Coordinates of C-alpha atoms in Angstrom, one line a residue:
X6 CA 21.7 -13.1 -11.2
X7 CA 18.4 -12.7 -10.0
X8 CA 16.5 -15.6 -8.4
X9 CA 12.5 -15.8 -8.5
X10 CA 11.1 -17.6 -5.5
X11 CA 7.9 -19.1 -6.5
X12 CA 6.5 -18.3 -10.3
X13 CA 2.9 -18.8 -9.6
X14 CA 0.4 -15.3 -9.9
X15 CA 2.9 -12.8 -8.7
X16 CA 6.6 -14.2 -9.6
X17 CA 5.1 -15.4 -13.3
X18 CA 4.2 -11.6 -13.6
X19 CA 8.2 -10.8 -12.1
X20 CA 9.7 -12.7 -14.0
X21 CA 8.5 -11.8 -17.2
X22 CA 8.8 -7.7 -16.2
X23 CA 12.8 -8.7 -15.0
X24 CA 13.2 -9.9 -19.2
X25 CA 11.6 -7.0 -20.3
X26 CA 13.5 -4.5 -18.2
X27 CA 16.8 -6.3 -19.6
X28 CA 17.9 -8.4 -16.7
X29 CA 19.2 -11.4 -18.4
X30 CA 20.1 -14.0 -15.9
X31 CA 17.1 -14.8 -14.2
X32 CA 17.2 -18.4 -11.7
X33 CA 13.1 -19.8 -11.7
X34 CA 12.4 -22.0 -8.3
X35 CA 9.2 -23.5 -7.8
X36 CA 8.3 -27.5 -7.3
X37 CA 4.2 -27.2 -8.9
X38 CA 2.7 -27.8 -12.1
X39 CA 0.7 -26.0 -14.2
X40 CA -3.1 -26.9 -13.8
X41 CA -6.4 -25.5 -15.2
X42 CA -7.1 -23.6 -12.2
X43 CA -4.2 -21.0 -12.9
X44 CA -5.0 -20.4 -16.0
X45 CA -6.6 -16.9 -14.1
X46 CA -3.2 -15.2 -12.9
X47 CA -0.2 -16.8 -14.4
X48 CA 1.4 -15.3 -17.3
X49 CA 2.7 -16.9 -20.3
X50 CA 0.4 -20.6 -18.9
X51 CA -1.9 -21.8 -21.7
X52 CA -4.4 -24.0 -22.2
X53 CA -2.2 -27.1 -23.5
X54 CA 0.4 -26.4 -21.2
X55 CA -2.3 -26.7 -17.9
X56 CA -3.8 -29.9 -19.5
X57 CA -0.5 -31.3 -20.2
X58 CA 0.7 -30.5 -16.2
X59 CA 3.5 -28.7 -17.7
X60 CA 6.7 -27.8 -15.0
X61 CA 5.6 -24.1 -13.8
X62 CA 9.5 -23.2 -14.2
X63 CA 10.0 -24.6 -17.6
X64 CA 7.0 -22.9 -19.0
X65 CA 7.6 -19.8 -17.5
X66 CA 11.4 -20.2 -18.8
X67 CA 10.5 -20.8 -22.2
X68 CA 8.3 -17.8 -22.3
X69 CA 11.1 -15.6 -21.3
X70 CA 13.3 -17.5 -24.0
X71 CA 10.7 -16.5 -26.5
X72 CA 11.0 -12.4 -25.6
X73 CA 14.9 -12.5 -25.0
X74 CA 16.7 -16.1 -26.5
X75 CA 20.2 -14.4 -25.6
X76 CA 19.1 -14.8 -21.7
X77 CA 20.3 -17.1 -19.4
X78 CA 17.1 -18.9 -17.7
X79 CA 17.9 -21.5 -15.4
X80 CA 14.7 -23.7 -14.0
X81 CA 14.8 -25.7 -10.5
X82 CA 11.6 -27.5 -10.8
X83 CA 12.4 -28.1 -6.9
X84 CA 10.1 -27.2 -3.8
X85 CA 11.9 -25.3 -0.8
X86 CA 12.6 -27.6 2.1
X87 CA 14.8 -28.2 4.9
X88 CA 17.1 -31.4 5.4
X89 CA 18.5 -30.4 8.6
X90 CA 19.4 -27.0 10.7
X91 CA 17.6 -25.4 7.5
X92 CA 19.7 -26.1 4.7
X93 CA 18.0 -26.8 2.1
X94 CA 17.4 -30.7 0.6
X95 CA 18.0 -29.5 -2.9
X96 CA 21.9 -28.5 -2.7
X97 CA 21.8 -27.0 -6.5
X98 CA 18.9 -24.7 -5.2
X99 CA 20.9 -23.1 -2.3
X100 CA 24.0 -22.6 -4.3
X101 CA 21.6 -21.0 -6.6
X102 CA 20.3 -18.7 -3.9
X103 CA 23.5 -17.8 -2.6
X104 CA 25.1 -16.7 -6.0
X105 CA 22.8 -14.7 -6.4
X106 CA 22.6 -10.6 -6.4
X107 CA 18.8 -10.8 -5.9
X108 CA 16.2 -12.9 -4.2
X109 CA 12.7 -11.9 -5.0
X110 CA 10.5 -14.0 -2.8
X111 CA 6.7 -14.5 -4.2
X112 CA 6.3 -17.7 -2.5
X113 CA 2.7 -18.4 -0.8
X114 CA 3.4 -19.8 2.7
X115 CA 5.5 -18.4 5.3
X116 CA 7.7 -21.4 5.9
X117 CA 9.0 -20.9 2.2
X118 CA 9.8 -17.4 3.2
X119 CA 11.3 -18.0 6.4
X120 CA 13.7 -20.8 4.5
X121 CA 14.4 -17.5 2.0
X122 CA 15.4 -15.7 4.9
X123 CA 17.1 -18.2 6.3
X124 CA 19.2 -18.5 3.3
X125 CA 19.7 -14.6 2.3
X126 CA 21.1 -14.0 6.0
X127 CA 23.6 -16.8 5.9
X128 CA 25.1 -15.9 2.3
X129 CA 24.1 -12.0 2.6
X130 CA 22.1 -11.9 -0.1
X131 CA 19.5 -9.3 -0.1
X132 CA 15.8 -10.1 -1.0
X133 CA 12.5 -9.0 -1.6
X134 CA 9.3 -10.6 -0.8
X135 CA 6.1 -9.5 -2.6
X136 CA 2.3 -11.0 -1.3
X137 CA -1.1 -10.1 -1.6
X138 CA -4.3 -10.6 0.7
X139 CA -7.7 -11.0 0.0
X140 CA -10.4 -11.3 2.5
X141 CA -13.9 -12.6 1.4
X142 CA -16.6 -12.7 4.2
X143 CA -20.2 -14.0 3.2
X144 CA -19.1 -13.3 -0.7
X145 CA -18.1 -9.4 0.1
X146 CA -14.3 -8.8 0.0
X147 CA -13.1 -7.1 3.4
X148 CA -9.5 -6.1 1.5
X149 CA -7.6 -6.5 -1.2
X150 CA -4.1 -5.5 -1.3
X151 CA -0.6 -6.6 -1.1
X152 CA 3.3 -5.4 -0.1
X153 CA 6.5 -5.5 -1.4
X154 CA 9.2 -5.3 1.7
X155 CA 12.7 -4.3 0.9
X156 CA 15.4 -7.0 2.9
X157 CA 19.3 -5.8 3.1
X158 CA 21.4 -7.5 5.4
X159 CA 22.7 -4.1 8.0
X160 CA 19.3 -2.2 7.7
X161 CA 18.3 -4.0 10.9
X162 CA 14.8 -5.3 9.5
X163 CA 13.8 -8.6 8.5
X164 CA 10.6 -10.3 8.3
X165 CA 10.8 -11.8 12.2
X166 CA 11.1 -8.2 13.6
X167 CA 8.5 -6.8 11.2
X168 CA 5.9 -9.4 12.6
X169 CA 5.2 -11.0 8.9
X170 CA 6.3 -14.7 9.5
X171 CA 3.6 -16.8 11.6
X172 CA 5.6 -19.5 13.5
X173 CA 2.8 -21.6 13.8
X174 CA 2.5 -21.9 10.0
X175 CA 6.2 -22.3 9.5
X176 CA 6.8 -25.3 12.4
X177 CA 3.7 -27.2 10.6
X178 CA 6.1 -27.3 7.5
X179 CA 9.4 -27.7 8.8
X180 CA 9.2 -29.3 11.9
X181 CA 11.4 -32.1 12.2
X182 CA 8.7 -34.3 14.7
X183 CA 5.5 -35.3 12.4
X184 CA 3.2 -35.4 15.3
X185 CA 4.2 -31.7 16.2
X186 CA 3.3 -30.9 12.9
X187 CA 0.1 -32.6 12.3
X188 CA -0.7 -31.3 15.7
X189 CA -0.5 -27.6 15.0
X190 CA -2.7 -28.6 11.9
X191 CA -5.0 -30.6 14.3
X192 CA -5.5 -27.8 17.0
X193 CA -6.6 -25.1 14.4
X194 CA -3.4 -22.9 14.3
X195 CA -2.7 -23.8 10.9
X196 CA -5.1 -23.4 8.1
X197 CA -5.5 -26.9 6.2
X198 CA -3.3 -27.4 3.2
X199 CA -6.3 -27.9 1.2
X200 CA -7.5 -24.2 1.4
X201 CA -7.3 -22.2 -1.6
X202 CA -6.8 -18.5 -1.5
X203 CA -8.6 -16.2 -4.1
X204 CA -6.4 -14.6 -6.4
X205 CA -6.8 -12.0 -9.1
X206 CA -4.5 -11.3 -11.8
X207 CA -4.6 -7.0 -11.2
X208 CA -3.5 -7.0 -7.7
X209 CA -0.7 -9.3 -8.5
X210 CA 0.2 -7.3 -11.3
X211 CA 0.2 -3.7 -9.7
X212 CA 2.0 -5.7 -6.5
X213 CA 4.9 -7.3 -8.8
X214 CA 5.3 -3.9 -10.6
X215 CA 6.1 -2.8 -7.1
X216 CA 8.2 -5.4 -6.4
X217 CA 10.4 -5.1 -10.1
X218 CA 10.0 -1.5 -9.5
X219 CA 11.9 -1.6 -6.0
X220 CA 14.7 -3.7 -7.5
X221 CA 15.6 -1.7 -10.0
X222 CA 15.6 1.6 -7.3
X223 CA 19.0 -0.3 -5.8
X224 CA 20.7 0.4 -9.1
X225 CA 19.5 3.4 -10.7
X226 CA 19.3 4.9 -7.0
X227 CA 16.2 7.4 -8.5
X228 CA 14.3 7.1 -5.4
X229 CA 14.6 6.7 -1.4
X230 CA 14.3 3.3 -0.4
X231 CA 11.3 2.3 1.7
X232 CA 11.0 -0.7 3.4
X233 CA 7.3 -1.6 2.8
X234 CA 5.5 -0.5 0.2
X235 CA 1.8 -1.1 0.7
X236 CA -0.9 -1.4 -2.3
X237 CA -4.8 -1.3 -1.4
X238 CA -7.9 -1.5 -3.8
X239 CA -10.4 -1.3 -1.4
X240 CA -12.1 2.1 -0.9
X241 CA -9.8 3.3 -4.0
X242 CA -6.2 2.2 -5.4
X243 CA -4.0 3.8 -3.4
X244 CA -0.2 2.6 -2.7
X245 CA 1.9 3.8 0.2
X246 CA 4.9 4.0 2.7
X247 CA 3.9 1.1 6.2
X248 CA 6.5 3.6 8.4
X249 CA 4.2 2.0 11.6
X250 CA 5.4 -1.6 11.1
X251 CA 8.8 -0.2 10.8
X252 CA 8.9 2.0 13.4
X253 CA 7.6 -0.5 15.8
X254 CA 10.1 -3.2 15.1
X255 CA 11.9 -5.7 18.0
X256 CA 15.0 -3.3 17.5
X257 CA 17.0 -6.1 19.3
X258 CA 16.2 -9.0 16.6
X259 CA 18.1 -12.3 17.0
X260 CA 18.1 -12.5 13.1
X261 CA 18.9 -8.9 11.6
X262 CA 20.7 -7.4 14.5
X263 CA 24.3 -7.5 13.4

């Protein structure tokens, strides 16, 4: 069972490569709605389904019913929070999670991921998060890229030691004091909710091949495994091994070192 994380530009595009490479039991988490606006990256979204607010999961389910009816799609139209000491309020989700072989993580925010993590650690389940970044400065993009990172529970990495969860951003979310969290918002640390990041359906796709790509490495075994996998399209399309943010890991973790 593989479980997609978040089924917006880049899991809509996993998703519908999982199908097509013959996985068959695929879980699909996300709490949004389909809405004009996405109409630009997600795959299988149409027209009637954005002006109707369609579930995100249940279109993206019936779209992979369409190329494979013998699957097993299951949709959790539910949005990844905590209750308390991080388990999550939606009690189908996590047992979702944690039966499953494979997380892959294409959430937006890092207090979704950190919840992931969270999660994968306490059940062992392995995961991999796939993201893109675009930086636009006085209408000129800066960089456009993205990275798929490879989690196993005994590799000693995880996203804490690699430096790819901001804290700030995660106790704004999760936070059991309100005025904490409004604070951090306040202060500047933490972008405002109602900031929208550019997105372009060509990264996401060369990012989530990565990321389907990687996932299917830890069964036919064709290829070393690399941790992170970087993609850049700025000077020229280029994809490659990030040994630096590896190598320079906290090699004494509270979260991966066991």
């Amino acid at each position: 069972m593989i479980s997609v994380v978040g089924v917006g530009g880049i899991g809509s595009i996993i998703a519908e490569h999982l199908i097509h490479m013959g996985f068959r039991h695929i879980n699909l988490i996300d709490f949004d709605t389909l809405e004009i606006s996405n109409l630009n990256r997600i795959v299988a979204a149409t027209y009637r389904d954005a002006k109707e607010h369609r579930i995100k999961v249940e279109a993206i389910r019936d779209n992979l019913l369409k190329i494979n009816p013998n699957a097993e799609i299951k949709a959790f139209n539910s949005k990844l929070e905590p209750s308390h000491k991080n388990v999550l309020s939606d009690m189908k989700v996590e047992r979702a999670l944690a039966n499953s072989d494979w997380i892959m993580a294409a959430t937006d925010n890092h207090a979704s991921r950190f919840l992931i993590q969270e999660l994968a650690f306490r059940y062992y389940v392995p995961f991999i998060v796939a993201g893109v970044n675009i930086t636009v400065e006085d209408g000129k993009i800066l960089d456009m890229s993205g990275e798929v990172i490879l989690i196993r529970m005994g590799d000693r990495v995880c996203l804490k030691c690699l430096k790819r969860i901001n804290y700030n951003e995660v106790y704004k979310v999760i936070h059991p004091d309100r005025t904490v969290r409004e604070g951090l918002v306040h202060k500047g640390y933490v972008r405002g909710l109602d900031v929208k990041e550019p997105a372009v359906k060509t990264l996401n796709t060369h990012v989530a091949t990565l990321a389907v790509d990687v996932l299917v490495n830890q069964y036919t075994e064709r290829q070393r495994d690399r941790v992170i996998v970087v993609f850049e399209d700025n000077v020229s399309p280029c994809i490659y091994e990030d040994v630096d943010s590896v190598a320079d890991r906290n090699l004494h973790c509270d979260v991966c070192d066991i």
